[in-house]
Structures are given as C-alpha cells and as structure tokens.
Tab-separated table of C-alpha atoms and ligand atoms in Angstrom:
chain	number	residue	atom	x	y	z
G	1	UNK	CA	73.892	38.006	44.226
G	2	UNK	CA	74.202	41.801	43.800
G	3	UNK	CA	77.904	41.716	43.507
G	4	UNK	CA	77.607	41.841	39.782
G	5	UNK	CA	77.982	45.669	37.873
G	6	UNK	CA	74.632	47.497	37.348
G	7	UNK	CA	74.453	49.851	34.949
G	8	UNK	CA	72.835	52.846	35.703
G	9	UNK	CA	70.593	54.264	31.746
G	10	UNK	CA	71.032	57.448	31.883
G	11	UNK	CA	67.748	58.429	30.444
G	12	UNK	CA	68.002	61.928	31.807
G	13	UNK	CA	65.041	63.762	31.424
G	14	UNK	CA	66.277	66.475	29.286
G	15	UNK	CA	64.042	69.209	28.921
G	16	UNK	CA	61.299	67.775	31.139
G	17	UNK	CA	61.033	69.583	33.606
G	18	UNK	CA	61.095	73.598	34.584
G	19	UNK	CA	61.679	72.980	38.464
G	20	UNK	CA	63.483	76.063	40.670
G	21	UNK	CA	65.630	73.008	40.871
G	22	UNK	CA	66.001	69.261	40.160
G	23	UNK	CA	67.438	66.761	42.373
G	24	UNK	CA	69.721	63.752	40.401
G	25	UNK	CA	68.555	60.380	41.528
G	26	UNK	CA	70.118	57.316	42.122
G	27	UNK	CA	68.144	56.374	38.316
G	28	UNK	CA	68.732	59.338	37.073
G	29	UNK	CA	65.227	61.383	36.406
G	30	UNK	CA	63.249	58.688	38.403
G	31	UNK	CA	61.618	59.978	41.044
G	32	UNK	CA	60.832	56.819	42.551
G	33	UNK	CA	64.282	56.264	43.165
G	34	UNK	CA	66.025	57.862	45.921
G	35	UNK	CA	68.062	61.457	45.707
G	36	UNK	CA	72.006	61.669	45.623
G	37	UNK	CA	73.647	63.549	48.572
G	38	UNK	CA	76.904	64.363	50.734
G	39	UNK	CA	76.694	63.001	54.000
G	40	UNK	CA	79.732	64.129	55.491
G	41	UNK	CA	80.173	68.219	56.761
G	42	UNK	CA	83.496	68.528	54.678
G	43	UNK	CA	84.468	67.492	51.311
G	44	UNK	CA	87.685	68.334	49.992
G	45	UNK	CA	88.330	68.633	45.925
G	46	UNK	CA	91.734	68.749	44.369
G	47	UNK	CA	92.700	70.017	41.056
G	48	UNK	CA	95.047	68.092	38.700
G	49	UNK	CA	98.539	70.309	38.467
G	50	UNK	CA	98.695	70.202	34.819
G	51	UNK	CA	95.201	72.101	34.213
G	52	UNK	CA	94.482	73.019	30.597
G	53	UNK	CA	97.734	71.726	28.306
G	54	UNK	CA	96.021	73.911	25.805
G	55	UNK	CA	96.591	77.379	27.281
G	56	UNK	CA	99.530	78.921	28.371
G	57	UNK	CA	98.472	81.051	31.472
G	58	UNK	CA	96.684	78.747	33.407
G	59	UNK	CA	93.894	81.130	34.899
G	60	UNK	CA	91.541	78.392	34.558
G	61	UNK	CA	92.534	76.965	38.221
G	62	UNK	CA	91.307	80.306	39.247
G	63	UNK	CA	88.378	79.998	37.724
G	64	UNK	CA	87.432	76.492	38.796
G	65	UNK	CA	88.429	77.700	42.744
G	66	UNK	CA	86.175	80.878	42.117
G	67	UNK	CA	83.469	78.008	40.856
G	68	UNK	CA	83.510	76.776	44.171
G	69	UNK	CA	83.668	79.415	46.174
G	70	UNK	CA	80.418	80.346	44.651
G	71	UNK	CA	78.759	77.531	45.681
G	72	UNK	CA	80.453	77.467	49.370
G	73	UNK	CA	79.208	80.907	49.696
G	74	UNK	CA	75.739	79.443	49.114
G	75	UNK	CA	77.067	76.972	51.535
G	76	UNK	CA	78.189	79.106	54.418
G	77	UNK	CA	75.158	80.902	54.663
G	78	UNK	CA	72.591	78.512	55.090
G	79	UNK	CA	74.028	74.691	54.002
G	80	UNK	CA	75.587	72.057	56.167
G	81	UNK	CA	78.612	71.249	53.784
G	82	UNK	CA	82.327	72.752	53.212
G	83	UNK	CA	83.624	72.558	50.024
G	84	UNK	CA	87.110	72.726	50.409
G	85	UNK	CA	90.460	72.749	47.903
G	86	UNK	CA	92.952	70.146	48.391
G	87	UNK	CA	96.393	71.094	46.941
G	88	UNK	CA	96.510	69.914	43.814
G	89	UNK	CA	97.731	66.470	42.869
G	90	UNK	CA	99.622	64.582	40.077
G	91	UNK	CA	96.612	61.848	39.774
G	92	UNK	CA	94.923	61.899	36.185
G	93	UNK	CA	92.016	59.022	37.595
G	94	UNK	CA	88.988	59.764	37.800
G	95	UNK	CA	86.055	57.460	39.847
G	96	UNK	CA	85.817	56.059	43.288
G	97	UNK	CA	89.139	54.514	44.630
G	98	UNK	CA	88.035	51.640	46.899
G	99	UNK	CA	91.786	51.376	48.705
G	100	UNK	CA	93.841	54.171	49.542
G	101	UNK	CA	93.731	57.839	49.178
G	102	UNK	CA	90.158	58.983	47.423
G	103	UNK	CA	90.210	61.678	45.317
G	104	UNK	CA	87.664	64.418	44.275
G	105	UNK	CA	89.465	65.458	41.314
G	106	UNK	CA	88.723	68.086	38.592
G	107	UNK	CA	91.290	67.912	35.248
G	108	UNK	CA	91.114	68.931	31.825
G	109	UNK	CA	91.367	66.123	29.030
G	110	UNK	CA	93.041	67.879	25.847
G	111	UNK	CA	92.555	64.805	23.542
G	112	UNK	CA	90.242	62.519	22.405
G	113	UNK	CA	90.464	59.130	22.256
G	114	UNK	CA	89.304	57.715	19.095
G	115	UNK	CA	92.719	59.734	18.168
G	116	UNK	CA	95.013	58.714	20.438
G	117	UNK	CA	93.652	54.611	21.371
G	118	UNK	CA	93.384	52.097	18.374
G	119	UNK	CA	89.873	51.408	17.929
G	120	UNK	CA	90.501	48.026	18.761
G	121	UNK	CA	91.643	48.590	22.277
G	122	UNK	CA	89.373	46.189	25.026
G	123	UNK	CA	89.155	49.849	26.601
G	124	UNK	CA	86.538	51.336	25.102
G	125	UNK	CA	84.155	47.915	25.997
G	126	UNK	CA	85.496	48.090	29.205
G	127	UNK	CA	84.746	51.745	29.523
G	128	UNK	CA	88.339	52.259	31.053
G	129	UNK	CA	90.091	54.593	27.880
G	130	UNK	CA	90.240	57.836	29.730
G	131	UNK	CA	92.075	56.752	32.743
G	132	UNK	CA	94.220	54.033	30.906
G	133	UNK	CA	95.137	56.840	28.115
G	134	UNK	CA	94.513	60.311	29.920
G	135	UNK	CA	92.073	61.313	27.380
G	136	UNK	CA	88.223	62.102	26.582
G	137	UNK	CA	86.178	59.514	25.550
G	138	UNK	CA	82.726	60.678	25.656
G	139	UNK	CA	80.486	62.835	23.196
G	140	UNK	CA	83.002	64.764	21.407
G	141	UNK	CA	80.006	67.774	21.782
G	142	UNK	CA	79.996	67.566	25.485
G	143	UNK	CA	81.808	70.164	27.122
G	144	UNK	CA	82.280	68.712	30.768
G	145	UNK	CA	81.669	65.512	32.849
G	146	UNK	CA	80.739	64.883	36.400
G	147	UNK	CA	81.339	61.451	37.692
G	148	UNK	CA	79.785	60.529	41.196
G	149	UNK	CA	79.722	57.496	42.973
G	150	UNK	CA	76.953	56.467	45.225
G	151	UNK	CA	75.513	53.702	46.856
G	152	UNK	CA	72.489	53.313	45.251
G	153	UNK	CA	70.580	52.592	47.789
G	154	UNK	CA	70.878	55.268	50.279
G	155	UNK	CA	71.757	58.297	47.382
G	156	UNK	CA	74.997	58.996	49.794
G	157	UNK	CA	77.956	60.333	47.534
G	158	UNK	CA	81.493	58.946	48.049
G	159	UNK	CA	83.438	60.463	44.988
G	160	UNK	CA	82.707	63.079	42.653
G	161	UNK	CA	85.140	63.998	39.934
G	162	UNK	CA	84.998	66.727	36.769
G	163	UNK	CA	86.619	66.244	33.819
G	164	UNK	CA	86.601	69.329	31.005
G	165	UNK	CA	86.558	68.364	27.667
G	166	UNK	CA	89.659	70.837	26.238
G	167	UNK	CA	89.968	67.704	23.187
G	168	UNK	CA	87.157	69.601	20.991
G	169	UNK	CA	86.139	72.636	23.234
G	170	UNK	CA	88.874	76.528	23.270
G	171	UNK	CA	88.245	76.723	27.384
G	172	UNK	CA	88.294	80.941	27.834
G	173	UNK	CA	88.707	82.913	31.072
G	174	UNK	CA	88.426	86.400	29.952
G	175	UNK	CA	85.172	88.517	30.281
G	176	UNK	CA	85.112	90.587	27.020
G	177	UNK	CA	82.234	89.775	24.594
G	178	UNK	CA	81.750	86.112	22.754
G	179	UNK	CA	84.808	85.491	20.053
G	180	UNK	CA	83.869	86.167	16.801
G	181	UNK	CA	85.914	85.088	13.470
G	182	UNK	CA	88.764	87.035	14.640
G	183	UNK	CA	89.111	86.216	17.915
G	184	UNK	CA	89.792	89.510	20.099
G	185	UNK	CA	91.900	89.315	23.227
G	186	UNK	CA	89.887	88.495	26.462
G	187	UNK	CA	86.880	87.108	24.572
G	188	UNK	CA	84.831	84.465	25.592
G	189	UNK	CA	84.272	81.184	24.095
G	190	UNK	CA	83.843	77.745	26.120
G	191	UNK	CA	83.698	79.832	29.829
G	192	UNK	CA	85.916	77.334	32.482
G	193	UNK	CA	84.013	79.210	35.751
G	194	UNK	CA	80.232	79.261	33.362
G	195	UNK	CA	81.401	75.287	32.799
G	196	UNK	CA	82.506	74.498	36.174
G	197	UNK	CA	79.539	76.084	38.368
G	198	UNK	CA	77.406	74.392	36.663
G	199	UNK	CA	79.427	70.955	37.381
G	200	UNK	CA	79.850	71.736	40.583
G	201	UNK	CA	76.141	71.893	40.959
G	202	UNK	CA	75.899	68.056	39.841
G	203	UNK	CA	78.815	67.447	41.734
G	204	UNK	CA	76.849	68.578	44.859
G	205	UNK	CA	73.949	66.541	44.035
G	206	UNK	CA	71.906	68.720	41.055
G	207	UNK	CA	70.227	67.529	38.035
G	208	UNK	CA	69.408	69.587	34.979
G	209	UNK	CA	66.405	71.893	34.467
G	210	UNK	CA	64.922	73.898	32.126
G	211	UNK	CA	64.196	76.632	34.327
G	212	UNK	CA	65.135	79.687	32.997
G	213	UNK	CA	68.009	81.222	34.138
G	214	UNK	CA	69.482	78.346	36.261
G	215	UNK	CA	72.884	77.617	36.844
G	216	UNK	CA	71.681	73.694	35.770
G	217	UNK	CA	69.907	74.701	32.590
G	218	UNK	CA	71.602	71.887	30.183
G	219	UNK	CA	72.665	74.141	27.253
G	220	UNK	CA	75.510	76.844	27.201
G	221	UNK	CA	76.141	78.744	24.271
G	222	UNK	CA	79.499	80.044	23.325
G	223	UNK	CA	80.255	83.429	24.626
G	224	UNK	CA	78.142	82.284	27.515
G	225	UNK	CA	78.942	83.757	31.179
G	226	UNK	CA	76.278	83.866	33.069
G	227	UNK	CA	76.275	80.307	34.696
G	228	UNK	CA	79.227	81.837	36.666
G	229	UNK	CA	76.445	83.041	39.244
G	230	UNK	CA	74.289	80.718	41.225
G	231	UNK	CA	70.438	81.430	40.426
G	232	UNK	CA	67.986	81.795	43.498
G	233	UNK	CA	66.644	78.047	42.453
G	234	UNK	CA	69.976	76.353	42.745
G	235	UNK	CA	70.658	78.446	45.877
G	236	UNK	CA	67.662	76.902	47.648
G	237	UNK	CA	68.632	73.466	46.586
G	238	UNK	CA	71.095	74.194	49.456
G	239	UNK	CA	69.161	75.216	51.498
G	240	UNK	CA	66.793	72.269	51.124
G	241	UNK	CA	69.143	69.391	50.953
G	242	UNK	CA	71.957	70.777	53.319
G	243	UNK	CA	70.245	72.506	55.766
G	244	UNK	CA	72.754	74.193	58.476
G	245	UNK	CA	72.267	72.615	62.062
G	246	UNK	CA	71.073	69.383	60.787
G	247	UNK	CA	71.833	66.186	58.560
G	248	UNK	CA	71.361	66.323	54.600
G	249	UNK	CA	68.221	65.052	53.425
G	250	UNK	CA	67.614	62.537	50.905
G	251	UNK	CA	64.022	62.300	49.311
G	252	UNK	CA	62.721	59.264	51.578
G	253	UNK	CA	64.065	57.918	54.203
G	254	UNK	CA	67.407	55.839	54.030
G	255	UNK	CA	66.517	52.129	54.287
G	256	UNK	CA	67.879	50.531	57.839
G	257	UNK	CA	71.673	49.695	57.032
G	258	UNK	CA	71.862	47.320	59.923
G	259	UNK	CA	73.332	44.051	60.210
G	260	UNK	CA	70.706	41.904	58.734
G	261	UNK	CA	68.089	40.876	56.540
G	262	UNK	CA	69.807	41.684	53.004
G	263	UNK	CA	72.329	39.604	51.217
G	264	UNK	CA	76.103	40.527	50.964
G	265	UNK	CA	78.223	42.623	48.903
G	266	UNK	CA	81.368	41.792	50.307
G	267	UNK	CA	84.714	41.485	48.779
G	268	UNK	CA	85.267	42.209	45.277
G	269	UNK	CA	81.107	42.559	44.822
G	270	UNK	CA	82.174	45.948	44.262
G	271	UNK	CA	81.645	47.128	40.734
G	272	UNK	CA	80.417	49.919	38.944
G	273	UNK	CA	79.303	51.203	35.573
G	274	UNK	CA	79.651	54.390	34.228
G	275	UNK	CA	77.306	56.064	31.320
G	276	UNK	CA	78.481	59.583	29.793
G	277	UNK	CA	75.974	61.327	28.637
G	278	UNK	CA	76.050	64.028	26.278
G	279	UNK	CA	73.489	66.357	26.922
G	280	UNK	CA	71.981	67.277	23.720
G	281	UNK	CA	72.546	71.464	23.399
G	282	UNK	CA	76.470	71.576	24.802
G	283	UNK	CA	77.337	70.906	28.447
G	284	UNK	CA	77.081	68.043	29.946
G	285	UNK	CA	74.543	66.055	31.737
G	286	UNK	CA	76.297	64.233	35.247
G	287	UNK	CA	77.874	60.845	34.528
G	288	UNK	CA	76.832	58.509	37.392
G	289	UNK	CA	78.762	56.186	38.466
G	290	UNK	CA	76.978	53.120	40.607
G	291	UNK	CA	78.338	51.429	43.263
G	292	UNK	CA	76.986	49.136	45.317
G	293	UNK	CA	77.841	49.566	49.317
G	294	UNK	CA	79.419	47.005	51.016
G	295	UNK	CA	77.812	45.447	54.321
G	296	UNK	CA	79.470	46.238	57.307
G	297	UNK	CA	81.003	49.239	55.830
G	298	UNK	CA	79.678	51.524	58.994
T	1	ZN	ZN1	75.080	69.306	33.230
C-alpha cells in the first residue's frame, strides 16, 4: 500500500487569512498537516535558455535573477539557505526527476495547449501536456506556476520549478507607468520580477495571504510593481523557518524516518499528482506536487 498516486485538493484558502505570513502545507491550507521546507543549506535554480519566445530583448532573465537575489538578500542576513543560479539549461521539464540530474527550473510557456494538443490527447487525463508539448495547460487567467515536490510526510522540498504563463499574459520589464491603450515604451503590464518574487516566495515554502502589502498577496493587477520588494512579513518568514546557525523548521516535529514500523514505498511506489490552481484575482496560487518518500532513501 501507499505506492499508489495521491492527489493533493488544492483547496487553498484564498482570502482566509491576513497572516504577516502563511506557511504552504503539505494539504495545502491545513494546518493540521505539516509545513513545506528546504532542508538542504544550498539550492541551486536554473533558467531555461530560451526565456520569453515572445520578446525580443530578453531582460526578463534579469529580472527573474534580480527576483532571487531579493530573496537571498533576505537570506544572507538572517536565513540558513543559498539560493543560487545554475547556468541555464536546454531542459523544458518541469517536476521532480527521480534518476539523474534534478532540476529547479524556471521557463516561460508562450502557448497554450488547448491550441496546440488535440483535445483528445490521453495528456490532458494524464496531466502530462505541458512537458510532452512545451506548453501551458493550466487556467488560461493564471499568470505563473510553482511546482514543488515534497514528501508529504516530513514537508521537506526536493524540486521546485516556475513556469510563466507568456500563452495569454504580455510579460514587461520596464518601470514606466501601467500600459494604457497605446502602449508607451517602458510601460508595465504583466511585471516578470513583480511575478517571479512572488513565486519565488512559494518556491521557498510560502503560501498566499491577504495581508496587505505582501509579496504573497494572491492578486496582481496589471501595471503592478510593487511585489518586486519583499514586505517585512515575508522577510520574517525567513527568519522563522530558516533561521541562520540552525536547521529549518517545519511546524511539528518530523515523524522518526527510521528503519521500521511503516510499510514500503519502494520501487516504482513513486508517484505523484499535480493540481494547478488558478488563483482567483491573477497570479497564481503554488501547484504542489506530492510525492511519497521512499524508505531507505537516507
Ligand atoms: Zn501565488
């Protein structure tokens, strides 16, 4: 038993609460269940060397490094974790990879698809379109996905990926005022570094809240800039959950992953589910992925 695929509901608890800041769970928005976190001191993330297909400068992977940077600044002065940049690889996969090389990727999907898979495809059952076809297929009105793998019964993150949804959303840069009609040069529409701070939030372990102000708040507006900088709340998630000197906390402890007493998940038991989730005003609510741990793994 328990080698089967468990899928996690993602009955995020939009707008419930007003938290500082809001830990995801391995339910998401159960607090019974326990929280998701890195374990390891360095985490490297890689960007996909195509970027955005729909833009011709490519200052988004500037803005996606400056994303994290913000964060690892958070990070360096009183968190446990490095958040470091790979150089960026050809792979357009996203989820855990059991065998071989693991990625922590962040890419840009420019199309959808319903447009670009026959509706009949097995993929979209299977929940495997995206990687089989390189494009988006969840909410067409979410702006960005984050993808994390855990073992669900310790919270402990092995994989985190971002994918930006460039099929239906104009990603901008620039830091003049929101574009209007007539779109003026520099102006801001779907911000990549507003977008990706706040991903990079759920990719180190964040859920969403309604505080105001926060860096997780769910919706972003067009025009919208200001999730480029970290709020106070978010910052002392860091603080909290990586605390420099010591180990990363979870939110009870982790359950004895000894050598006995529970049944297996050996072998192929490994499976996992994934559950996109568009969050109801724009961007995007984290996309867990489950996966139970094998035995014997450490
Ligand atoms: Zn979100």
């Amino acid at each position: 038993m328990g080698a089967l695929a468990s899928w996690v509901v993602l009955a995020v608890a939009l707008g419930q609460s007003s938290a500082p800041y809001v830990r995801s769970r391995v339910s998401p928005g159960d607090d019974t269940t326990q929280c998701l976190y890195w374990t390891q001191t360095r985490v490297v993330w890689q960007q996909s060397t195509v970027g955005n297909q729909k833009v011709t400068n490519h200052t988004e992977f500037q803005a996606i490094t400056d994303s994290f940077k913000s964060w690892q600044d958070v990070f360096a002065s009183c968190g446990n974790l490095t958040l470091a940049e790979g150089p960026r690889v050809d792979s357009r996969t996203v989820g855990y990879a059991r065998t071989g090389d693991n990625i922590n990727l962040i890419l840009f999907r420019t199309r959808a698809c319903r447009d670009v898979v026959d509706a009949s495809d097995a993929c979209f059952a299977a929940d495997t379109c995206a990687n089989t076809y390189d494009c988006w297929d969840d909410s067409a009105g979410t702006i960005a996905i984050t993808l994390t793998t855990y073992d669900e019964r310790t919270g402990i993150v092995y994989d985190s990926d971002i994918s930006f949804n460039a099929a239906s959303f104009n990603f901008t840069t620039g830091n003049g005022g929101p574009c209007g009609i007539v779109s003026s040069p520099g102006c801001v529409d779907t911000d990549v570094q507003n977008t990706a701070t706040h991903e990079v939030g759920h990719f180190v372990g964040l859920d969403h809240t309604l505080a105001t102000g926060s860096t997780m708040n769910p919706s972003a507006p067009p025009g919208e800039v200001s999730k480029r900088n970290i709020d106070t709340g978010s910052q002392s998630f860091v603080c909290a959950a990586y605390p420099k000197g010591s180990a990363s906390k979870p939110c009870f402890p982790v359950p004895d992953t000894g050598g006995n007493g529970d049944d297996d998940d050996d072998g192929d038991g490994c499976s996992a589910a994934a559950g996109g989730l568009a969050a109801l005003p724009l961007l995007a609510a984290a996309s867990l992925l489950a996966r139970r741990r094998r035995r014997g793994a450490r």
